[in-house]
Coordinates of C-alpha atoms in Angstrom, one line a residue:
X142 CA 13.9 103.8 -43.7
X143 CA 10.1 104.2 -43.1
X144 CA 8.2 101.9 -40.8
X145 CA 6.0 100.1 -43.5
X146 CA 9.2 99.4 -45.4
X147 CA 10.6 97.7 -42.5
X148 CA 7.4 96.0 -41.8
X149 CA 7.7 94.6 -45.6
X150 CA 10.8 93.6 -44.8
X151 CA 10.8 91.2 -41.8
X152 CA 7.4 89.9 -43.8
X153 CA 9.2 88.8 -46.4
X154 CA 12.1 87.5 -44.5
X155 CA 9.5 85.6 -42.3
X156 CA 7.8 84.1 -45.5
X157 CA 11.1 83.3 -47.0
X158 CA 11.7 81.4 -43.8
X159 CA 8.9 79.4 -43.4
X160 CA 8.8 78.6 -47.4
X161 CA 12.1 76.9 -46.7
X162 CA 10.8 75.2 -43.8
X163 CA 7.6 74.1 -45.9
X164 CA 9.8 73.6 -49.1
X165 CA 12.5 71.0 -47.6
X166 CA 9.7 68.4 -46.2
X167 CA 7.7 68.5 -49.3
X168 CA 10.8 67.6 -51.2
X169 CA 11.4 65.1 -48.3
X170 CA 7.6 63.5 -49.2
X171 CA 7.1 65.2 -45.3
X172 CA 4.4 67.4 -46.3
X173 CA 2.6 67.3 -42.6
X174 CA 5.8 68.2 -40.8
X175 CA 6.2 71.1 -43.0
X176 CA 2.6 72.4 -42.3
X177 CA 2.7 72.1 -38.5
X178 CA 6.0 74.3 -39.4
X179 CA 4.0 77.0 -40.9
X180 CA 1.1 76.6 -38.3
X181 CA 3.8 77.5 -35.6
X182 CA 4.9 80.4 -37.2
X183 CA 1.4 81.6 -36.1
X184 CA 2.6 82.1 -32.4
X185 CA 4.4 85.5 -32.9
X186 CA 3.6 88.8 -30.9
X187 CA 3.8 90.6 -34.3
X188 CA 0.4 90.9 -36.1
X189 CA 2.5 91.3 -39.4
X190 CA 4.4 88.1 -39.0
X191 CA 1.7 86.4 -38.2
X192 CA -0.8 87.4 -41.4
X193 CA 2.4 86.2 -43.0
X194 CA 2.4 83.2 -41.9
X195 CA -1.2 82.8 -41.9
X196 CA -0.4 83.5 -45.8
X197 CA 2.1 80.4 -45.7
X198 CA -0.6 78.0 -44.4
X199 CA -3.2 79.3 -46.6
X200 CA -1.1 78.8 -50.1
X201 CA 0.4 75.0 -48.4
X202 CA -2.6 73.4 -49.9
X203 CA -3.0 71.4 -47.0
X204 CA -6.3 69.5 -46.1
X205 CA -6.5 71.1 -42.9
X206 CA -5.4 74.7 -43.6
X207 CA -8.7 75.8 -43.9
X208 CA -9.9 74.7 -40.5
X209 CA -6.4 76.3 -39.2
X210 CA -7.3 79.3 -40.9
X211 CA -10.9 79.6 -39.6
X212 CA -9.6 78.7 -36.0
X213 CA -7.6 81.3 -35.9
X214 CA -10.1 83.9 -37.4
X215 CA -12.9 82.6 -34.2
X216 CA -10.0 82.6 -31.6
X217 CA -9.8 79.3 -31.3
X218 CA -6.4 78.6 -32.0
X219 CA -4.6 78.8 -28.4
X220 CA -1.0 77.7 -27.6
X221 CA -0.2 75.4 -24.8
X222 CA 1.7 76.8 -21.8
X223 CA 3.3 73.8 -20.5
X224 CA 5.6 70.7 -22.5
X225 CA 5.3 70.7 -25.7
X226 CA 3.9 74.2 -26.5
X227 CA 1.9 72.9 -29.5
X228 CA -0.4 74.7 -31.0
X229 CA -4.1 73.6 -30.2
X230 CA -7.9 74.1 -31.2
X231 CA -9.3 74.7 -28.2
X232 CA -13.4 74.4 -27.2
X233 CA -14.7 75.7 -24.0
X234 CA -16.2 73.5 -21.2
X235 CA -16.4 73.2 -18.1
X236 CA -13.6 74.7 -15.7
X237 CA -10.9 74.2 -18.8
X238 CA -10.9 73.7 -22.5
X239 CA -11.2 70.2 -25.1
X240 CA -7.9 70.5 -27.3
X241 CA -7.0 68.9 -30.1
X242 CA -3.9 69.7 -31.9
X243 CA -3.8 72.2 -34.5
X244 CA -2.2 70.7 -37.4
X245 CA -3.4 67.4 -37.2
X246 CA -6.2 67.0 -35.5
X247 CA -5.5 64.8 -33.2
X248 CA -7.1 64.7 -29.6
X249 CA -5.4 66.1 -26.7
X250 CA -7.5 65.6 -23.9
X251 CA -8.9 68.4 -21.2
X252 CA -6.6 71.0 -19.4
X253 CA -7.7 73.9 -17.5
X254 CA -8.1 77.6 -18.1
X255 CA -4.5 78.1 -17.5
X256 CA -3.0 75.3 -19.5
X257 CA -3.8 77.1 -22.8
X258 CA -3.1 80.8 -24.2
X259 CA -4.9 82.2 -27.0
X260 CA -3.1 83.4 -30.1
X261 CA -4.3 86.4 -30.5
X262 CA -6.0 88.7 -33.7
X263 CA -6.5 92.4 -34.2
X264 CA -9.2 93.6 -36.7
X265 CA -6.8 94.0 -39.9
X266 CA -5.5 90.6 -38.9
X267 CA -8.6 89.7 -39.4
X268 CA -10.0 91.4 -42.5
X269 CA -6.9 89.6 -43.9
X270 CA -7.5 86.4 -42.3
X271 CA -11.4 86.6 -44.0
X272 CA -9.5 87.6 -47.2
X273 CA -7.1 84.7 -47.4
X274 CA -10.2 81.9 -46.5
X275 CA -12.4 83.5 -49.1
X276 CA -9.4 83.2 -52.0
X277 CA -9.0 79.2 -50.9
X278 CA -12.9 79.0 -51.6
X279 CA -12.3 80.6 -55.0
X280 CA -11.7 76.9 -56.2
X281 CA -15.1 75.8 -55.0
X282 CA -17.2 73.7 -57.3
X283 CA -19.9 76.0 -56.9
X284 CA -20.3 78.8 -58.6
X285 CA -22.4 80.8 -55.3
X286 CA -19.6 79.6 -53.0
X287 CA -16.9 81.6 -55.4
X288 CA -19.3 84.4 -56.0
X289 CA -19.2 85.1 -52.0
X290 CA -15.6 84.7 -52.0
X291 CA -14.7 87.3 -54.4
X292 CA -17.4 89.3 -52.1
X293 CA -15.7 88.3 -49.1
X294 CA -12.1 89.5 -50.3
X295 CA -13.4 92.6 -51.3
X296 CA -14.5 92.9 -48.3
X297 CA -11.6 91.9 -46.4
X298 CA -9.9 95.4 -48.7
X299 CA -6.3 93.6 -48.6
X300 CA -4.2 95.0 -51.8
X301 CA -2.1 92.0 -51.6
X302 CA -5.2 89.4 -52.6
X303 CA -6.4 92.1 -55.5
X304 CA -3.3 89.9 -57.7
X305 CA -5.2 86.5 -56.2
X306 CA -8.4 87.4 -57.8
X307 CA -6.6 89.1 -61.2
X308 CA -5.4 85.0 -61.6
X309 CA -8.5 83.3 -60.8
X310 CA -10.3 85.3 -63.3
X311 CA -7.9 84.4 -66.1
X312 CA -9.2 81.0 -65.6
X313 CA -13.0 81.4 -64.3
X314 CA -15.5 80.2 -66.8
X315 CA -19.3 80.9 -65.0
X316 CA -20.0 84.6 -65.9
X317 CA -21.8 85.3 -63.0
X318 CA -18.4 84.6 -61.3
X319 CA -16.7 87.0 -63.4
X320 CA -19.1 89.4 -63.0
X321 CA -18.5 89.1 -59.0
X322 CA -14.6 89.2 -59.6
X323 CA -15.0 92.1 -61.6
X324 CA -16.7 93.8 -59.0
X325 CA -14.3 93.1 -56.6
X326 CA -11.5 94.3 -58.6
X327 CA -12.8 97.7 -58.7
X328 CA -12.8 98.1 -55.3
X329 CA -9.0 97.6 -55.6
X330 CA -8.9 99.7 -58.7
X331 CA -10.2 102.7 -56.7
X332 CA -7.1 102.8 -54.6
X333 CA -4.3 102.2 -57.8
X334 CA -1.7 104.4 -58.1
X335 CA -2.1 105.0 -62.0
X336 CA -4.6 107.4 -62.5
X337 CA -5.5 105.7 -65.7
X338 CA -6.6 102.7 -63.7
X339 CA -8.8 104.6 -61.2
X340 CA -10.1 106.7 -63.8
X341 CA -11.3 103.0 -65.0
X342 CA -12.0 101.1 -62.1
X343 CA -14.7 105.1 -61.6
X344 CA -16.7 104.4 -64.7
X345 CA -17.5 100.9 -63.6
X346 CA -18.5 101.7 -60.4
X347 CA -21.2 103.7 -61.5
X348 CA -23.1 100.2 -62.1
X349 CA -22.1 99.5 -58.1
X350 CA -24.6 100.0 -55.2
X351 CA -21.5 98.4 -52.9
X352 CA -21.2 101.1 -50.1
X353 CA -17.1 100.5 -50.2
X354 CA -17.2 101.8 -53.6
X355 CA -19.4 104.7 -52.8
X356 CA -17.3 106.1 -49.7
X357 CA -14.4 105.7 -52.3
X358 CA -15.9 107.3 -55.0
X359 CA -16.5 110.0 -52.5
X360 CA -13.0 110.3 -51.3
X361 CA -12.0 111.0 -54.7
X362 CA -14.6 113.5 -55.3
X363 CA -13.7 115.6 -52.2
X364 CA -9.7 114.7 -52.3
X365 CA -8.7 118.3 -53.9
X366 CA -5.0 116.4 -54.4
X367 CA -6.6 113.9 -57.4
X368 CA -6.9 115.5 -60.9
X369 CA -10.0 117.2 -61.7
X370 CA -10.7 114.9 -64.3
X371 CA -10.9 111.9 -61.7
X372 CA -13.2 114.0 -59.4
X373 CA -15.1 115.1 -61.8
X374 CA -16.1 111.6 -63.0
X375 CA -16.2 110.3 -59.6
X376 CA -19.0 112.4 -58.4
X377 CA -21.0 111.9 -61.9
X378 CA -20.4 108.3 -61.1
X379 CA -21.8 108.9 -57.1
X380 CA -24.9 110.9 -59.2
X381 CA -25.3 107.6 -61.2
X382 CA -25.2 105.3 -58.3
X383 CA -28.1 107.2 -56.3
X384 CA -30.4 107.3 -59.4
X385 CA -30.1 103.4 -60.0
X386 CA -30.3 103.1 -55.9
X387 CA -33.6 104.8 -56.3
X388 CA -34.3 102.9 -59.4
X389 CA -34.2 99.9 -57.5
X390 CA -35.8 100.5 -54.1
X391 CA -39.0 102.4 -56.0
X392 CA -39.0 98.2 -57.9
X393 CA -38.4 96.9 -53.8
X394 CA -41.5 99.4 -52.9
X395 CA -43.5 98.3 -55.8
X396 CA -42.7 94.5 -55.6
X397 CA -43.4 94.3 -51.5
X398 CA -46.6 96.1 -52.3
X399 CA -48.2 94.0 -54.5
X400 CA -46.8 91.1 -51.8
X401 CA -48.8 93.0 -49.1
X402 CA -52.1 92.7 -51.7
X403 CA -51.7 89.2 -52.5
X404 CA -52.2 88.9 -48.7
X405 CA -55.4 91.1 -48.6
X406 CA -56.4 89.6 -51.7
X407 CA -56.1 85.9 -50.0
X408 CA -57.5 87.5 -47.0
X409 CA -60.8 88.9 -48.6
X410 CA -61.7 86.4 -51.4
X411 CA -63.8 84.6 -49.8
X412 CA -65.2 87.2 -47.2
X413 CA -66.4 88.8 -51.0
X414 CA -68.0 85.5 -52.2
X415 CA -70.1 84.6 -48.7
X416 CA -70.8 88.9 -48.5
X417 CA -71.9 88.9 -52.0
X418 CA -74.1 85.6 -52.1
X419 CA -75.7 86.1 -48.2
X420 CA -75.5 89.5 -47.2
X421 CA -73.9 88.0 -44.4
X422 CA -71.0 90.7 -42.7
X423 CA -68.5 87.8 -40.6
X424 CA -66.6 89.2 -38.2
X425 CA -65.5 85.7 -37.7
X426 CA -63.5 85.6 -40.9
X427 CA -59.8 86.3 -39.5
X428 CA -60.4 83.6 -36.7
X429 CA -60.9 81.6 -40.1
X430 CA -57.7 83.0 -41.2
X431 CA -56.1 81.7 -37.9
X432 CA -57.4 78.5 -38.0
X433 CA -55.7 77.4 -41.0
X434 CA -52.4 79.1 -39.6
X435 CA -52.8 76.6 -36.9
X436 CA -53.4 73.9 -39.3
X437 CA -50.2 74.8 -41.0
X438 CA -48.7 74.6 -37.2
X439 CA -50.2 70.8 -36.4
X440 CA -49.4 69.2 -39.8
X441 CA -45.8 70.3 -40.0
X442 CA -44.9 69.2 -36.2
X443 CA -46.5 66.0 -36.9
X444 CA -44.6 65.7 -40.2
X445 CA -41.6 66.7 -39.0
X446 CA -41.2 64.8 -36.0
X447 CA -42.2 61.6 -38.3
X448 CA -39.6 62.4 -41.5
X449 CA -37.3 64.9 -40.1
X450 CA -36.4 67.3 -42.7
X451 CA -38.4 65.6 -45.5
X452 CA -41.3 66.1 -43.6
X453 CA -40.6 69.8 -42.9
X454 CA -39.7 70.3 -46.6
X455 CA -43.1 68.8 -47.8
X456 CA -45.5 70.2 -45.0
X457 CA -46.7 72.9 -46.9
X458 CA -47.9 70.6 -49.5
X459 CA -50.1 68.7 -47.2
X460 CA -51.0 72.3 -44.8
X461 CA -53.2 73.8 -48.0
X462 CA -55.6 71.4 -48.4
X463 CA -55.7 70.6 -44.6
X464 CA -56.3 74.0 -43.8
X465 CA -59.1 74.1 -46.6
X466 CA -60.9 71.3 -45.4
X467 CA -60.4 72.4 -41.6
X468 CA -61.8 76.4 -42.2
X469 CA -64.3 75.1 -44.9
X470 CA -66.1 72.7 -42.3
X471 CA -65.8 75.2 -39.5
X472 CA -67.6 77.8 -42.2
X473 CA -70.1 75.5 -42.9
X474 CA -70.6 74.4 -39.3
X475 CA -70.9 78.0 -38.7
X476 CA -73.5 78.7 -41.2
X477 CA -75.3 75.7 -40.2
X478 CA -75.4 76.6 -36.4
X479 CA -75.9 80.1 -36.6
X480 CA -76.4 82.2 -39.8
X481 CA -79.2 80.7 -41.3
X482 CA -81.3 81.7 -38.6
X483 CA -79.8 85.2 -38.8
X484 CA -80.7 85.9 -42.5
X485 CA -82.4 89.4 -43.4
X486 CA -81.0 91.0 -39.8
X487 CA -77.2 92.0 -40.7
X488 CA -76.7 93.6 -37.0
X489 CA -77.7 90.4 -35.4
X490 CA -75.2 88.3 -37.8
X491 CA -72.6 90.7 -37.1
X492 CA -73.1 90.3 -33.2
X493 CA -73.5 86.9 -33.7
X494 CA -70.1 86.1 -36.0
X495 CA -68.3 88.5 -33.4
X496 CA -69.3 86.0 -30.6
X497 CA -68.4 83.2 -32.7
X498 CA -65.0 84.5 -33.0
X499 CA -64.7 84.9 -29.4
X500 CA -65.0 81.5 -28.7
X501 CA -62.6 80.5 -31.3
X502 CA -59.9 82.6 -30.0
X503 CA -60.2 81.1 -26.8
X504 CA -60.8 77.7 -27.4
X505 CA -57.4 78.4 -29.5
X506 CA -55.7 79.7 -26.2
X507 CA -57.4 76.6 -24.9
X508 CA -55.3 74.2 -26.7
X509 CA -52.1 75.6 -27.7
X510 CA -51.5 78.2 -24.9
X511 CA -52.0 82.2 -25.7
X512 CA -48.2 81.8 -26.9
X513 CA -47.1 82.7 -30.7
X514 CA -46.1 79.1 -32.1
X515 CA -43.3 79.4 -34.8
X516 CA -43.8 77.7 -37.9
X517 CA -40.6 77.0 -39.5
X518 CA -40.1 78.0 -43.4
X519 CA -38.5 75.6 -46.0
X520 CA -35.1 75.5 -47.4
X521 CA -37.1 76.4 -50.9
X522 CA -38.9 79.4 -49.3
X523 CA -35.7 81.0 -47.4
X524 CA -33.3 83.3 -48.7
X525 CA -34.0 85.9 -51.5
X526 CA -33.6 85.7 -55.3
X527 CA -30.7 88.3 -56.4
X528 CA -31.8 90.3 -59.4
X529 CA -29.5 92.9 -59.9
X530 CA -26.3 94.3 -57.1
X531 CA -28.9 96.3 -54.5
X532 CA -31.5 95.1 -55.8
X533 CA -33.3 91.5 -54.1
X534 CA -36.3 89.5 -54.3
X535 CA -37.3 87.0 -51.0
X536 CA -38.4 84.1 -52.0
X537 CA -40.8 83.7 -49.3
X538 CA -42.7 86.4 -50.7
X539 CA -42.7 85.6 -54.2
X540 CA -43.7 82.5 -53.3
X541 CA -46.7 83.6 -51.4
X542 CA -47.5 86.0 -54.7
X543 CA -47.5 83.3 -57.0
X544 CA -49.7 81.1 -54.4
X545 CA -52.1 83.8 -54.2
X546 CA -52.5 83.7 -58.0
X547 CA -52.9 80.0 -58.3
X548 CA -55.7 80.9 -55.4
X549 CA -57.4 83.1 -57.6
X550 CA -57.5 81.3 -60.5
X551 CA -58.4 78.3 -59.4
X552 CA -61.3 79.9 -57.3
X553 CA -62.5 81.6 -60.9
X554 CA -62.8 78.6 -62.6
X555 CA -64.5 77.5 -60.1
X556 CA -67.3 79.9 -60.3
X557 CA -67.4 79.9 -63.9
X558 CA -66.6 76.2 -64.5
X559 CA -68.3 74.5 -62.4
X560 CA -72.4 73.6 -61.3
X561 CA -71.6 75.2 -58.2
X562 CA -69.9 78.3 -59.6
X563 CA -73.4 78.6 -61.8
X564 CA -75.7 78.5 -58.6
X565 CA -73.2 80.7 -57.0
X566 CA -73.6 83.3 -59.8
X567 CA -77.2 82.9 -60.1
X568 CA -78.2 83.6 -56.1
X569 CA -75.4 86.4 -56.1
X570 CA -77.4 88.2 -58.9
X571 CA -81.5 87.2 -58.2
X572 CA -81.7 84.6 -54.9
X573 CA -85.8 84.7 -55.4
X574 CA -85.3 84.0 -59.4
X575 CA -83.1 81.3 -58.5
X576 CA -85.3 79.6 -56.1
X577 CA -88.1 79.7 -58.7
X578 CA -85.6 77.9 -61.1
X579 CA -85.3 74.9 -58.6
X580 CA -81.6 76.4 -57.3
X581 CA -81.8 74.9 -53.2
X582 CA -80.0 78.8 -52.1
X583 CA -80.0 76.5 -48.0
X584 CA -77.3 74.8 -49.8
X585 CA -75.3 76.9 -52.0
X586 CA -75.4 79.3 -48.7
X587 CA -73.9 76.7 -46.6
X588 CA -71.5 75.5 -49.7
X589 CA -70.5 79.1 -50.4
X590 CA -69.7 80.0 -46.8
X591 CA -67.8 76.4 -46.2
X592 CA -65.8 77.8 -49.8
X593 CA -65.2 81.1 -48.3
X594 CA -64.3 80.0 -44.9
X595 CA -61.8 77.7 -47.0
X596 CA -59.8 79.5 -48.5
X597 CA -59.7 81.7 -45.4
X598 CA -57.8 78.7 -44.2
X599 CA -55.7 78.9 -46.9
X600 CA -54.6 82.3 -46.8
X601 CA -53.4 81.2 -43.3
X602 CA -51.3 79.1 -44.3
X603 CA -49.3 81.7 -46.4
X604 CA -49.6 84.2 -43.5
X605 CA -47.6 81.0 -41.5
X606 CA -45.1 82.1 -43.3
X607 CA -44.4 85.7 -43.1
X608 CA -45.9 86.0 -39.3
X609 CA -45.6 83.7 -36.0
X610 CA -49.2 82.4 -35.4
X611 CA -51.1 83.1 -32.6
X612 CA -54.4 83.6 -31.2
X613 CA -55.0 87.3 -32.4
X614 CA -53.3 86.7 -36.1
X615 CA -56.4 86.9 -37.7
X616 CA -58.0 90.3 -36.2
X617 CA -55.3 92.4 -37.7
X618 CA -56.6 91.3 -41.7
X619 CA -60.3 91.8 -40.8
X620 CA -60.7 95.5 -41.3
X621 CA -58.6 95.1 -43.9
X622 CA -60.2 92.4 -45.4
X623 CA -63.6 94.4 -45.6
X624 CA -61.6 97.2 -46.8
X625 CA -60.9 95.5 -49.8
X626 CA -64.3 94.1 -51.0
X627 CA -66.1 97.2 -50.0
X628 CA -63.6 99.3 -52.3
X629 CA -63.5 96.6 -54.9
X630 CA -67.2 95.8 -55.2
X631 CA -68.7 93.4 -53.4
X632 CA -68.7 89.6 -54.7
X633 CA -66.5 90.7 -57.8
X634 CA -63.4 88.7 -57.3
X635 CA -62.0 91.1 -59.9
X636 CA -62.7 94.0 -57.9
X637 CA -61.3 92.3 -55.1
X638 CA -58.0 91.1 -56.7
X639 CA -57.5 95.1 -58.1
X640 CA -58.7 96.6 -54.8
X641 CA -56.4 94.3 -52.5
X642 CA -53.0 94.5 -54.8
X643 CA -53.9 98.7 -55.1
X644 CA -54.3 99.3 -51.5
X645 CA -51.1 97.1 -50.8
X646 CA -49.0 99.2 -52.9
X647 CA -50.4 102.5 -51.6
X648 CA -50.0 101.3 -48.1
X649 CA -45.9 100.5 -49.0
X650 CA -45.5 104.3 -50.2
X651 CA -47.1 106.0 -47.6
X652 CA -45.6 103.8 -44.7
X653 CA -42.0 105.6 -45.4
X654 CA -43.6 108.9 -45.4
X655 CA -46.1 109.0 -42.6
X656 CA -45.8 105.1 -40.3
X657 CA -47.9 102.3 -40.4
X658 CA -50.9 103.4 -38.2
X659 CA -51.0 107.0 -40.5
X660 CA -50.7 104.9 -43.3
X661 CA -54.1 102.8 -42.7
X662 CA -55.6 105.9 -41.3
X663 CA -55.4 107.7 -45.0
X664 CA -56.3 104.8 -47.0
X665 CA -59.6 104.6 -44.6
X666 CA -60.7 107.9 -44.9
X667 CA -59.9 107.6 -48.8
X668 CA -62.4 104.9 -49.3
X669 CA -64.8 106.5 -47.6
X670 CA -64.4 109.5 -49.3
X671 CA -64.4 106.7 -52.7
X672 CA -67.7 105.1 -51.5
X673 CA -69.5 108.2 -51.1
X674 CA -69.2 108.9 -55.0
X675 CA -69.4 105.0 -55.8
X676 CA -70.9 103.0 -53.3
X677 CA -70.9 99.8 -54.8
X678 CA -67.3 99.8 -55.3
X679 CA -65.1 99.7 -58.6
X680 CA -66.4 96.8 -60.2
X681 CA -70.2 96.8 -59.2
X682 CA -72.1 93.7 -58.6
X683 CA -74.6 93.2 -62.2
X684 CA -78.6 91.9 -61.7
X685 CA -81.6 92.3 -60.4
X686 CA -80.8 91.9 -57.2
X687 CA -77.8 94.3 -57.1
X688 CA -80.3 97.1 -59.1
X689 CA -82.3 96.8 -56.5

C-alpha cells in the first residue's frame, strides 16, 4: 500500500472521527462543545490530520471558525503547556503572550513564553488553509469578496476544494463571479486525469494571463508522455496567451503615456498662456507647481484632523480651488513685484524668475522642513479599475486624466467665453493694437500671469497625488514644461495639449528600451532637431504680432 493511500486513509478515519464528535452535540442542541472538539483535533504532529481537521472546523458553520481558521493560518493558534491544555489565540507582549481561548473567545489572562506552544503549519498546510477560508467567503454578500475567493482557492491549488467551487457555481448568479469560478476551475482542469477535460480546461486558458495556468500549459507542452494532440494545443494556447499579454501591456504603455501628458499638459498650460501673452520665460513656474502641492498638504491636515476620514475624503475638493487662489496671487504678486519692470529684456526676467524661485524653495524649507510631506490619497482614488484578466487601470491616474481635461476645458472657455479671454487673445496676437483699442495690457499682464500661476497650483495638486511633495517637486516639470509649449507652439493651448499627451507617450516607449535619463535625452534632441524646421512649433501663434 502506497504512502498517499495510507495518508488518505488515516484522513478519512480522522474526519470520520471528529464528524461523530461534531455530529452527536449538534443533535444534542451542543453545538459549541462539538466545535471546541473539532478545534482540538488541530493539535496533532501530523500536517495531514491536521488540514483534516482544519477541514472539520471550516464546514461546522460555526461563528468563530473563521477566526480559528485565520489564527491558525498567522500562527497564532498555540496550545497551552500546563492544566487544561486548551487551545488558545495567543498575542505577543511583553515577556509572555495575551490568550484567549480558541473556541470561544473567552479571555485567559497573561502567561509567559513558556506557558504556550504554537501549533505549527508547513507551506501546503497552508496553501490549504488559504484554500479552505477563501471557500467560506464564497457566501459573501459581495460579489468582489467571492471574486477573490475563487482567486484565492486557485491559488491555494488544492484538488479537494476544485468540487467546493463546481457547487457554488451551480448556484452563483453575478456573472462576474462565474466568470472568476470559471477561471479557477481551469486551473484544476489542467491537472484532470481525462484527457478530454484538459484538452478543455487548454482552450480556455488561452483567454488566461494567470501565470499558474501558463507554467501548466507549459508542462503539457514539454511533457512528451501527454498525447500530441494536448501538446499541440497547449503551446498554440501559450502562443495565444503572449499575443493578448502584449496586447494588453502595449494598452498599459499607451494609457500611462497619455497619464504622463496630462501631467505636462497641466504643467505647461499656463507657462503657454503668460509665455504667449508677455514674452515673459518663468523659471519660477515649478515653484508654482510646488506651491499648490503644499496647499493640497495644509488643507487636508487641517481637514483631517477636524473630520477624520470625511475630511480626508473631501480635501481634494477644497485643495483645487485653494491652491488656485494660493499660486494665482503669488503669480500676480510676482508680476507685480518684479516682471513688469523686466518687460522687453527676457535674460533679465529669466534671471530674475530664477531668483524668485530661489527664495520660494527656501522659504518652503523655512516652514515645513526640507522633508517630503506625504499627502494621503482617498479611498475613491486608491486601487485600480480591472478591465480585462492582465490588464488594469489605477484609478489615481485616471482620475488625474479626467482632471486634467476638465482643466483644459474649462481654461478654453475661458479664453473664448469670457471678456478676459477676449483681451487675452487680443494682446497675445497685436499688444500695441490692443492698447490703441482701450485694452489696459498692465492688467491683462498681471491677470494672465495670476491665471497661469493658477492653474500651476492646480496641477500641484494632482502631482500630490502621484508624488510625495517637497521642496524640489516642481524643478523636475520645468524643462519639461517648456518642452511642451516650445514643441506645441507657443500660447496655443491646442498645441500644448497635443505636444504634452505626444511626448508622454513617446517618453513611456522609449523608457523600456533605453531608461529614463536616455529617454528625455532623445526627445530633447528631437525637438530641437523639430524646431529647427518649425520654429514656432506645431500649431503656430496667428497675428500681427506673431508675423512679425
Amino acid at each position: 500500500m502506497s504512502l498517499s493511500v495510507i495518508r488518505t486513509m488515516r484522513r478519512l478515519i480522522l474526519l470520520m472521527a471528529v464528524g461523530l464528535a461534531w455530529t452527536g452535540p449538534v443533535l444534542a442542541a451542543d453545538a459549541d462543545a462539538a466545535f471546541a472538539e473539532s478545534v482540538a483535533a488541530l493539535n496533532t504532529r501530523s500536517f495531514d490530520d491536521k488540514a483534516a481537521a482544519a477541514e472539520v472546523v471550516a464546514a461546522s458553520g460555526h461563528p468563530r471558525a473563521l477566526v480559528v481558521l485565520n489564527a491558525f493560518l498567522n500562527g497564532d493558534l498555540y496550545r497551552e503547556r500546563r492544566g487544561a491544555e486548551r487551545i488558545v489565540l495567543a498575542e505577543a507582549i511583553d515577556g509572555g503572550y495575551r490568550i484567549a481561548e480558541a473556541a470561544t473567545g473567552e479571555p485567559l489572562g497573561e502567561t509567559g513564553r513558556r506557558g504556550v506552544r504554537k501549533i505549527t503549519v508547513n507551506n501546503q498546510l497552508r496553501r490549504h488553509l488559504r484554500g479552505l477560508i477563501a471557500g467560506m467567503r464564497l457566501d459573501d454578500p459581495d460579489p468582489i469578496e467571492r471574486i477573490s475567493a475563487a482567486q484565492a482557492i486557485a491559488e491555494a491549488d488544492d484538488a479537494s476544494l476544485g468540487q467546493l467551487l463546481r457547487a457554488h457555481r451551480d448556484v452563483e448568479q453575478d456573472a462576474s463571479v462565474v466568470a472568476a469560478i470559471d477561471a479557477a476551475l481551469v486551473v484544476f482542469d489542467l491537472d484532470s486525469d481525462a484527457a478530454e477535460t484538459r484538452l478543455a480546461a487548454i482552450g480556455a486558458a488561452s483567454e488566461l494571463l494567470d501565470p499558474r495556468v501558463r507554467r501548466k500549459l507549459t508542462a503539457l507542452a514539454e511533457n512528451e508522455s501527454e498525447p500530441a494532440e494536448i501538446r499541440s494545443a497547449a503551446t498554440k494556447a501559450l502562443a495565444d496567451i503572449e499575443q493578448r499579454a502584449a496586447r494588453f501591456e502595449t494598452v498599459e504603455t499607451i494609457f500611462f503615456g497619455i497619464s504622463l501628458g496630462s501631467i505636462l499638459v497641466l504643467a505647461a498650460i499656463g507657462l503657454s498662456i503668460t509665455f504667449g501673452v508677455m514674452g515673459v520665460i518663468n523659471m519660477a513656474h515649478g515653484e508654482l507647481i510646488m506651491l499648490g502641492a503644499y496647499t493640497t498638504y495644509v488643507v487636508q491636515t487641517a481637514m483631517v484632523a477636524l473630520w477624520g476620514d470625511v475630511g480626508l475624503e473631501t480635501s481634494l475638493f477644497v485643495a483645487i480651488p485653494a491652491a488656485f487662489l494660493v499660486a494665482g496671487l503669488v503669480g500676480v504678486a510676482i508680476e507685480r513685484g518684479v516682471i513688469r519692470y523686466l518687460y522687453g529684456r527676457p535674460l533679465e526676467t529669466l534671471l530674475a524668475t530664477f531668483g524668485v524661485s530661489l527664495i520660494l524653495q527656501q522659504a518652503v524649507r523655512s516652514i515645513f522642513s526640507p522633508l517630503n510631506r506625504a499627502v494621503a490619497t482617498p479611498d475613491w482614488m486608491s486601487g485600480s479599475w480591472q478591465v480585462a484578466q492582465g490588464l488594469s487601470i489605477t484609478y489615481n491616474r485616471l482620475y488625474t486624466l479626467i482632471f486634467a481635461g476638465l482643466v483644459f476645458a474649462a481654461l478654453l472657455a475661458v479664453l473664448r467665453r469670457t471678456r478676459l479671454g477676449l483681451e487675452v487673445r487680443a494682446t497675445m496676437q497685436n499688444r500695441p493694437m490692443a492698447q490703441a483699442m482701450g485694452i489696459r495690457t498692465a492688467r491683462v499682464d498681471a491677470l494672465t500671469f495670476g491665471l497661469g500661476a493658477g492653474i500651476a497650483g492646480v496641477a500641484g495638486v494632482a502631482l500630490s497625488q502621484l508624488t510625495n511633495v517637497g521642496p524640489n517637486l516642481g524643478q523636475g516639470y520645468i524643462v519639461d514644461s517648456f518642452m511642451v509649449v516650445v514643441f506645441g507652439g507657443v500660447g496655443n493651448l491646442w498645441g500644448t495639449l497635443v505636444a504634452g499627451l505626444s511626448l508622454g507617450v513617446v517618453n513611456k516607449f522609449l523608457e523600456p528600451v533605453t531608461g529614463a535619463v536616455v529617454a528625455k535625452i532623445v526627445v530633447l534632441v528631437f525637438i530641437i532637431l523639430f524646431i529647427q524646421k518649425r520654429p514656432r512649433g506645431l500649431f503656430p501663434q496667428r497675428g500681427r504680432a506673431a508675423e512679425a
